[in-house]
């Protein structure tokens, strides 16, 4: 058994998410980073390659060059991981898929809905695996919550509250991470809604198994002079009639990464928090309150397969991320990975962002969330 | 120094809130329950009087009889506490005030906005103290939060999230407490919005010192067949431009009394939870996270005056309630009690309920919260 | 039904625990403070009487005078509450009981074990109710824990960890509350062990239903110059062979009143914390973790009888204290109150303090906890 | 830059800690597992090698064979990681060090104190790096706590409470992980004290910078028929006079991996919990309570260097473990790694276990913790 070989585009010096993808990909010992176009600046790409300890010859400054060279090598890479800013997601995915390379991409799928629709066509035409790293769907307890709801533990879902408060953009944005997020040219239409609101959207659909059919959006650019939203509230209707509230904010001073999901059904409730991800509260219909914890013998196969340590040994963000790569490795081996987000999640997400931005801008009230067909 | 003598209307056998008012009123040893019209059924009122251990002759079955008799006695009561269902608040308050008796009333002030406006006229004409027991404003840490925000600890307030989830009406309502709450004839226009949403509304305005100027309401009767709302989301705009989200629900299975308020300003945040009321999280603008606790030497005079035990000795709901009665006793002694809710809060609250119910019903989108003048 | 009339000895101006007893006694409307010897200084006793709003003629400066006068009055008091410093507990209890007045006393029973033995003789001879306010045994969830363990929820108890950290005496003691606690003349043999360690001891025996048979004590006066212990660790053996660790400290900077009890049995565990007293963690033998909360329908009759508000409405220290007075009122009415601590608990507690102090002083290692017989 | 190549002894099919070491070693991309003697059963070692995806020729069934072959290869391994049961630690370390291979070993260093002393001689003679994976010292917040205490944030340390409750051995031990832990032949003298008590001991010394000079131990085999201790309490004295309590238990039903350290000084306190490792409570001397969180700008260089993700993105056990390997990689590169436990910690730990076991067995009371010199 040899390892799958990964190429990365993006993730040069100073990047946050590139090293995260590298760690996540390699965590389970089944994938190895082997090549990269880490930066369009050759020196910087080379520097990154050294830090990643890959063969210097395989640190490219251009994705097309990478694809051309790697697809020729007998030991060429098996897939491409895309960790660039959002506006480069589509061209990178297109180039890889057209060359027959599977793709795993950081979210969102693309910078705009139209791009996402184009990418959907490309993915379908290519017939190669394409995955999106909606990280939070990789947490074992998130997968357990999904499994329990699917098994009817709550009865019919009636109410969903998903929130994602952060505070780091409460003041003027400074630093590489902040600056591109508040720049429409690099982030796309949405600021906060596209950066983190879309995580909340995906999580809510992922865990409940429902789909949002309508929304009412109230997005604001709170910090004076900001061009993109930094605080969002979106009311949701799901396909079964359930109601939802989605809150995302980057001006909530003191909040780090407070993603939290509460789902209430006819006869139970679930409450999960990203910052203490190894448990959730399970409200039983008879009034009992249970804390379901990672490692519990009662956990189902999805959560167990996504855990590496016994109960009480905390796993975190990197391990959740690694679970997505583990799923992706399954896809590459021809196995099923039904929990792994793909291009349809990407299109839904971009439609969510586009619809929310437009509905808020126009003050349209309740607006259908329409997913364009083929 | 003798004690102030209290009469109560409502609070007969089986009542929850009557005994709470009795305990709260008497907790600090300055007020004594002396009379009551606990029930319109004479035997039940007498039974209640015995349980309250008052003079049997002063357990009336009719408020007018109580007022007539007590205003004649040399040791007659000093004020009336109203703890009836909502639709009886106005007539009881009217009768007492017209007879010159100060009133402290359970919330909401009345069953409808028009009644509240009428009550405002009566209160102003009577020139007697009138107070509303918005209980949660009595918690020491709530008062501390208010004081800190007023002193500028957060800078300008930008975002308010107030939520009040309960789960006890997730199934068919049974029992005395549940039944009147889902009955429009006894509850008024609002269900959940009037029962608990209005607490959240008052708390948000109380702590921030801001006033809501516009709202967008989405109220639902989730349980099939229910006539009143049992799950509410209301988006808020405050007079300084701050944005807010108010969530109240009685179908959130497993939640007890989960009132929580988060306020974010330019350079800080505060997070208080009713179910652990003796502390709040204070997010500093420099990134430090502090837990401010009851009994801390750093607490200001409002919180200190509202505490009876040293740090680490939990106080709760009854003590918060007692702080409102302590304020009311001040009013009766001619002192100021600026934190005590009064008729203007009552009118604002009823306007909030009426506006939210109507805006939700009509799908009106953003709607001004107008407070009718004299 | 009239109220029981209470006299108080101690509790003058500046006292903490006197007002707590007054509130606790009166909370349920069945007891009224009617007289007191609040201070040996007549002016101060009179001042206290005014604050308590009792008849000025019934604020005495001498307990004997109080007893003489009150036992003559047709409306004389029904019992005496003792809230003096420890060294006055015995003479006050003796005087009251000899005059036929039932006694409820703040803990510890007396200043020394010999005094406690004398008091036991007096109580038995008098044949009148005598109760000790081990406050923490009044919490509803503590009573629930006791009931569940008695019913076998944990199987045989194997391990008990009880801790009581405070930090308020970490520096030089200043202020009325601190000064008497570090003064052997007023506190008796034990400092921290007698002030709070004994609470932990009582709680451990109360909840488990076991009795300590042996101990190994390590007491220290950590703050330089202090004469009494301020930090204690005591290893315990219980009569069923279970092992225990008791930690009490008043130099644990930042801790308020961190009493916590954990009990582990063959097939379950319970974890209760005084600072969030309205729930406990219940570890099931099959690995499930449950949070048992005040107001839950699964609570037994002891906990339900000790609760005044629905789930989610926090009760605290004063309500726990009031539950002891409610029990005491039952005793006075001739009913059973099996959970209420009495003189035997007082003797056990004093034996615990005396044995721990001596065993630590002498370095004796494991030492039997012997309770002198009649 | 190429990666350091790691060999592993132990970690065959079914092992828990072997894969943990593999992940931890490779997490930062600087080390790669290249060879192993995973099992003395050749087929099982081969199977493990396949799962680890190493070259089949480098999966040995004998450590000596591994050493012989790898030291001959031009691309031979750079160091050995020991993850066998305790009784094999010494022979494995001896063989590697004598062949010039640096060693990183799972704890404890050896099965007995005498073995540890022998290993100390070997390490010193070899002059090669030797490290012990006391995992919990790798957590960023643990390192921050150490740095703050060293910088005087608490003043002189007075009291240490370290506890490590688990519940998984409360019933008869079954399964590979449990069985060797309760078998004296494979675990050495200590059961719980050697398995987890020693982690608590190391953590207490690591964070406070103090050394234990005396102890009083009470170890018990609670589960009937068990030969080794499964529940331990050890009182500690530190070299500055501070007092400590160490509790470790494997029969505390419901506890997972509840390692917690509290340190109190003259003017502050710190409280860290392994199951929520990304923050600690900092009690300030002025009464303020702060929550120090991973990612905070106030963190010092040790904590920052040990973190891979921004605040709010939880890191866990594997990342803490990886920090030890990152330190070890520094040592191999000739850099300093002052926080990394080494043979002196190993000797201290074994002396702690031996002294505690013997002091408990003999009932000796306070016993010096003597560390034999050369």
PDB file of N, CA, C and O in Angstrom, chain D residues 22-61:
ATOM      1  N   UNK D  22       2.755   7.853  15.765  1.00  0.00           N
ATOM      2  CA  UNK D  22       2.963   8.048  14.327  1.00  0.00           C
ATOM      3  C   UNK D  22       2.352   9.387  13.886  1.00  0.00           C
ATOM      4  O   UNK D  22       2.986  10.203  13.220  1.00  0.00           O
ATOM      5  N   UNK D  23       1.094   9.623  14.289  1.00  0.00           N
ATOM      6  CA  UNK D  23       0.439  10.885  13.912  1.00  0.00           C
ATOM      7  C   UNK D  23       1.203  12.071  14.485  1.00  0.00           C
ATOM      8  O   UNK D  23       1.478  13.053  13.794  1.00  0.00           O
ATOM      9  N   UNK D  24       1.530  11.967  15.780  1.00  0.00           N
ATOM     10  CA  UNK D  24       2.196  13.085  16.450  1.00  0.00           C
ATOM     11  C   UNK D  24       3.535  13.387  15.796  1.00  0.00           C
ATOM     12  O   UNK D  24       3.906  14.552  15.582  1.00  0.00           O
ATOM     13  N   UNK D  25       4.264  12.342  15.473  1.00  0.00           N
ATOM     14  CA  UNK D  25       5.593  12.538  14.892  1.00  0.00           C
ATOM     15  C   UNK D  25       5.503  13.230  13.536  1.00  0.00           C
ATOM     16  O   UNK D  25       6.300  14.115  13.215  1.00  0.00           O
ATOM     17  N   UNK D  26       4.516  12.816  12.735  1.00  0.00           N
ATOM     18  CA  UNK D  26       4.429  13.299  11.355  1.00  0.00           C
ATOM     19  C   UNK D  26       3.627  14.586  11.211  1.00  0.00           C
ATOM     20  O   UNK D  26       3.622  15.185  10.143  1.00  0.00           O
ATOM     21  N   UNK D  27       2.961  15.018  12.274  1.00  0.00           N
ATOM     22  CA  UNK D  27       1.982  16.104  12.144  1.00  0.00           C
ATOM     23  C   UNK D  27       2.563  17.364  11.530  1.00  0.00           C
ATOM     24  O   UNK D  27       1.912  18.016  10.711  1.00  0.00           O
ATOM     25  N   UNK D  28       3.778  17.698  11.919  1.00  0.00           N
ATOM     26  CA  UNK D  28       4.329  18.957  11.430  1.00  0.00           C
ATOM     27  C   UNK D  28       5.153  18.808  10.161  1.00  0.00           C
ATOM     28  O   UNK D  28       5.796  19.768   9.727  1.00  0.00           O
ATOM     29  N   UNK D  29       5.137  17.607   9.584  1.00  0.00           N
ATOM     30  CA  UNK D  29       5.778  17.449   8.292  1.00  0.00           C
ATOM     31  C   UNK D  29       7.291  17.402   8.349  1.00  0.00           C
ATOM     32  O   UNK D  29       7.941  17.581   7.322  1.00  0.00           O
ATOM     33  N   UNK D  30       7.837  17.176   9.532  1.00  0.00           N
ATOM     34  CA  UNK D  30       9.304  17.164   9.635  1.00  0.00           C
ATOM     35  C   UNK D  30       9.857  15.781   9.912  1.00  0.00           C
ATOM     36  O   UNK D  30      11.052  15.581   9.938  1.00  0.00           O
ATOM     37  N   UNK D  31       9.000  14.847  10.191  1.00  0.00           N
ATOM     38  CA  UNK D  31       9.398  13.490  10.559  1.00  0.00           C
ATOM     39  C   UNK D  31       8.529  12.531   9.750  1.00  0.00           C
ATOM     40  O   UNK D  31       7.345  12.805   9.543  1.00  0.00           O
ATOM     41  N   UNK D  32       9.127  11.422   9.338  1.00  0.00           N
ATOM     42  CA  UNK D  32       8.329  10.395   8.658  1.00  0.00           C
ATOM     43  C   UNK D  32       8.664   9.035   9.259  1.00  0.00           C
ATOM     44  O   UNK D  32       9.841   8.709   9.448  1.00  0.00           O
ATOM     45  N   UNK D  33       7.662   8.260   9.571  1.00  0.00           N
ATOM     46  CA  UNK D  33       7.879   6.881  10.005  1.00  0.00           C
ATOM     47  C   UNK D  33       8.439   6.099   8.819  1.00  0.00           C
ATOM     48  O   UNK D  33       7.849   6.105   7.738  1.00  0.00           O
ATOM     49  N   UNK D  34       9.545   5.418   9.064  1.00  0.00           N
ATOM     50  CA  UNK D  34      10.193   4.727   7.936  1.00  0.00           C
ATOM     51  C   UNK D  34      10.429   3.252   8.209  1.00  0.00           C
ATOM     52  O   UNK D  34      10.649   2.482   7.267  1.00  0.00           O
ATOM     53  N   UNK D  35      10.417   2.864   9.473  1.00  0.00           N
ATOM     54  CA  UNK D  35      10.708   1.466   9.790  1.00  0.00           C
ATOM     55  C   UNK D  35      10.095   1.134  11.134  1.00  0.00           C
ATOM     56  O   UNK D  35       9.746   2.028  11.905  1.00  0.00           O
ATOM     57  N   UNK D  36       9.945  -0.164  11.409  1.00  0.00           N
ATOM     58  CA  UNK D  36       9.396  -0.520  12.711  1.00  0.00           C
ATOM     59  C   UNK D  36       9.574  -1.977  13.030  1.00  0.00           C
ATOM     60  O   UNK D  36       9.613  -2.833  12.141  1.00  0.00           O
ATOM     61  N   UNK D  37       9.700  -2.246  14.339  1.00  0.00           N
ATOM     62  CA  UNK D  37       9.560  -3.609  14.830  1.00  0.00           C
ATOM     63  C   UNK D  37       8.256  -3.572  15.622  1.00  0.00           C
ATOM     64  O   UNK D  37       8.252  -3.408  16.832  1.00  0.00           O
ATOM     65  N   UNK D  38       7.177  -3.679  14.899  1.00  0.00           N
ATOM     66  CA  UNK D  38       5.866  -3.389  15.463  1.00  0.00           C
ATOM     67  C   UNK D  38       5.355  -4.511  16.347  1.00  0.00           C
ATOM     68  O   UNK D  38       4.519  -4.317  17.212  1.00  0.00           O
ATOM     69  N   UNK D  39       5.879  -5.728  16.080  1.00  0.00           N
ATOM     70  CA  UNK D  39       5.421  -6.888  16.838  1.00  0.00           C
ATOM     71  C   UNK D  39       6.529  -7.935  16.727  1.00  0.00           C
ATOM     72  O   UNK D  39       7.295  -7.943  15.766  1.00  0.00           O
ATOM     73  N   UNK D  40       6.617  -8.795  17.722  1.00  0.00           N
ATOM     74  CA  UNK D  40       7.591  -9.889  17.641  1.00  0.00           C
ATOM     75  C   UNK D  40       7.074 -11.003  16.732  1.00  0.00           C
ATOM     76  O   UNK D  40       7.801 -11.921  16.391  1.00  0.00           O
ATOM     77  N   UNK D  41       5.827 -10.897  16.353  1.00  0.00           N
ATOM     78  CA  UNK D  41       5.229 -11.832  15.400  1.00  0.00           C
ATOM     79  C   UNK D  41       5.426 -11.229  14.008  1.00  0.00           C
ATOM     80  O   UNK D  41       4.904 -10.128  13.725  1.00  0.00           O
ATOM     81  N   UNK D  42       6.186 -11.935  13.186  1.00  0.00           N
ATOM     82  CA  UNK D  42       6.576 -11.354  11.909  1.00  0.00           C
ATOM     83  C   UNK D  42       5.375 -10.975  11.044  1.00  0.00           C
ATOM     84  O   UNK D  42       5.343  -9.911  10.421  1.00  0.00           O
ATOM     85  N   UNK D  43       4.358 -11.811  11.051  1.00  0.00           N
ATOM     86  CA  UNK D  43       3.186 -11.524  10.220  1.00  0.00           C
ATOM     87  C   UNK D  43       2.471 -10.274  10.718  1.00  0.00           C
ATOM     88  O   UNK D  43       2.022  -9.436   9.940  1.00  0.00           O
ATOM     89  N   UNK D  44       2.401 -10.172  12.029  1.00  0.00           N
ATOM     90  CA  UNK D  44       1.712  -8.999  12.584  1.00  0.00           C
ATOM     91  C   UNK D  44       2.534  -7.732  12.368  1.00  0.00           C
ATOM     92  O   UNK D  44       1.976  -6.654  12.117  1.00  0.00           O
ATOM     93  N   UNK D  45       3.823  -7.837  12.465  1.00  0.00           N
ATOM     94  CA  UNK D  45       4.647  -6.656  12.214  1.00  0.00           C
ATOM     95  C   UNK D  45       4.504  -6.222  10.756  1.00  0.00           C
ATOM     96  O   UNK D  45       4.392  -5.032  10.454  1.00  0.00           O
ATOM     97  N   UNK D  46       4.488  -7.209   9.885  1.00  0.00           N
ATOM     98  CA  UNK D  46       4.313  -6.899   8.462  1.00  0.00           C
ATOM     99  C   UNK D  46       2.951  -6.226   8.203  1.00  0.00           C
ATOM    100  O   UNK D  46       2.853  -5.243   7.457  1.00  0.00           O
ATOM    101  N   UNK D  47       1.942  -6.765   8.864  1.00  0.00           N
ATOM    102  CA  UNK D  47       0.603  -6.191   8.700  1.00  0.00           C
ATOM    103  C   UNK D  47       0.595  -4.727   9.172  1.00  0.00           C
ATOM    104  O   UNK D  47       0.037  -3.843   8.516  1.00  0.00           O
ATOM    105  N   UNK D  48       1.239  -4.491  10.311  1.00  0.00           N
ATOM    106  CA  UNK D  48       1.296  -3.117  10.817  1.00  0.00           C
ATOM    107  C   UNK D  48       2.048  -2.218   9.841  1.00  0.00           C
ATOM    108  O   UNK D  48       1.631  -1.088   9.550  1.00  0.00           O
ATOM    109  N   UNK D  49       3.143  -2.709   9.318  1.00  0.00           N
ATOM    110  CA  UNK D  49       3.920  -1.925   8.370  1.00  0.00           C
ATOM    111  C   UNK D  49       3.099  -1.531   7.155  1.00  0.00           C
ATOM    112  O   UNK D  49       3.190  -0.398   6.657  1.00  0.00           O
ATOM    113  N   UNK D  50       2.267  -2.455   6.700  1.00  0.00           N
ATOM    114  CA  UNK D  50       1.396  -2.123   5.558  1.00  0.00           C
ATOM    115  C   UNK D  50       0.419  -1.015   5.925  1.00  0.00           C
ATOM    116  O   UNK D  50       0.175  -0.100   5.142  1.00  0.00           O
ATOM    117  N   UNK D  51      -0.156  -1.139   7.122  1.00  0.00           N
ATOM    118  CA  UNK D  51      -1.111  -0.103   7.529  1.00  0.00           C
ATOM    119  C   UNK D  51      -0.438   1.261   7.671  1.00  0.00           C
ATOM    120  O   UNK D  51      -1.042   2.279   7.392  1.00  0.00           O
ATOM    121  N   UNK D  52       0.811   1.216   8.142  1.00  0.00           N
ATOM    122  CA  UNK D  52       1.549   2.483   8.261  1.00  0.00           C
ATOM    123  C   UNK D  52       2.087   2.933   6.904  1.00  0.00           C
ATOM    124  O   UNK D  52       2.693   4.000   6.795  1.00  0.00           O
ATOM    125  N   UNK D  53       1.921   2.068   5.887  1.00  0.00           N
ATOM    126  CA  UNK D  53       2.357   2.385   4.530  1.00  0.00           C
ATOM    127  C   UNK D  53       3.867   2.631   4.444  1.00  0.00           C
ATOM    128  O   UNK D  53       4.327   3.532   3.745  1.00  0.00           O
ATOM    129  N   UNK D  54       4.618   1.825   5.167  1.00  0.00           N
ATOM    130  CA  UNK D  54       6.076   1.911   5.019  1.00  0.00           C
ATOM    131  C   UNK D  54       6.534   0.789   4.093  1.00  0.00           C
ATOM    132  O   UNK D  54       5.789  -0.150   3.787  1.00  0.00           O
ATOM    133  N   UNK D  55       7.760   0.906   3.670  1.00  0.00           N
ATOM    134  CA  UNK D  55       8.406  -0.110   2.838  1.00  0.00           C
ATOM    135  C   UNK D  55       8.328  -1.453   3.565  1.00  0.00           C
ATOM    136  O   UNK D  55       8.753  -1.579   4.718  1.00  0.00           O
ATOM    137  N   UNK D  56       7.811  -2.489   2.880  1.00  0.00           N
ATOM    138  CA  UNK D  56       7.610  -3.790   3.532  1.00  0.00           C
ATOM    139  C   UNK D  56       8.912  -4.356   4.091  1.00  0.00           C
ATOM    140  O   UNK D  56       8.930  -5.022   5.122  1.00  0.00           O
ATOM    141  N   UNK D  57      10.007  -4.052   3.436  1.00  0.00           N
ATOM    142  CA  UNK D  57      11.286  -4.591   3.895  1.00  0.00           C
ATOM    143  C   UNK D  57      11.715  -4.005   5.227  1.00  0.00           C
ATOM    144  O   UNK D  57      12.616  -4.517   5.884  1.00  0.00           O
ATOM    145  N   UNK D  58      11.056  -2.918   5.634  1.00  0.00           N
ATOM    146  CA  UNK D  58      11.495  -2.250   6.858  1.00  0.00           C
ATOM    147  C   UNK D  58      10.543  -2.507   8.024  1.00  0.00           C
ATOM    148  O   UNK D  58      10.604  -1.825   9.044  1.00  0.00           O
ATOM    149  N   UNK D  59       9.671  -3.503   7.854  1.00  0.00           N
ATOM    150  CA  UNK D  59       8.832  -3.941   8.981  1.00  0.00           C
ATOM    151  C   UNK D  59       9.462  -5.196   9.564  1.00  0.00           C
ATOM    152  O   UNK D  59       9.341  -6.286   9.010  1.00  0.00           O
ATOM    153  N   UNK D  60      10.176  -5.004  10.668  1.00  0.00           N
ATOM    154  CA  UNK D  60      10.957  -6.086  11.276  1.00  0.00           C
ATOM    155  C   UNK D  60      10.143  -6.744  12.385  1.00  0.00           C
ATOM    156  O   UNK D  60       9.192  -6.172  12.907  1.00  0.00           O
ATOM    157  N   UNK D  61      10.568  -7.953  12.776  1.00  0.00           N
ATOM    158  CA  UNK D  61       9.897  -8.586  13.908  1.00  0.00           C
ATOM    159  C   UNK D  61      10.806  -8.569  15.135  1.00  0.00           C
ATOM    160  O   UNK D  61      10.470  -9.124  16.164  1.00  0.00           O
TER     161      UNK D  61
END
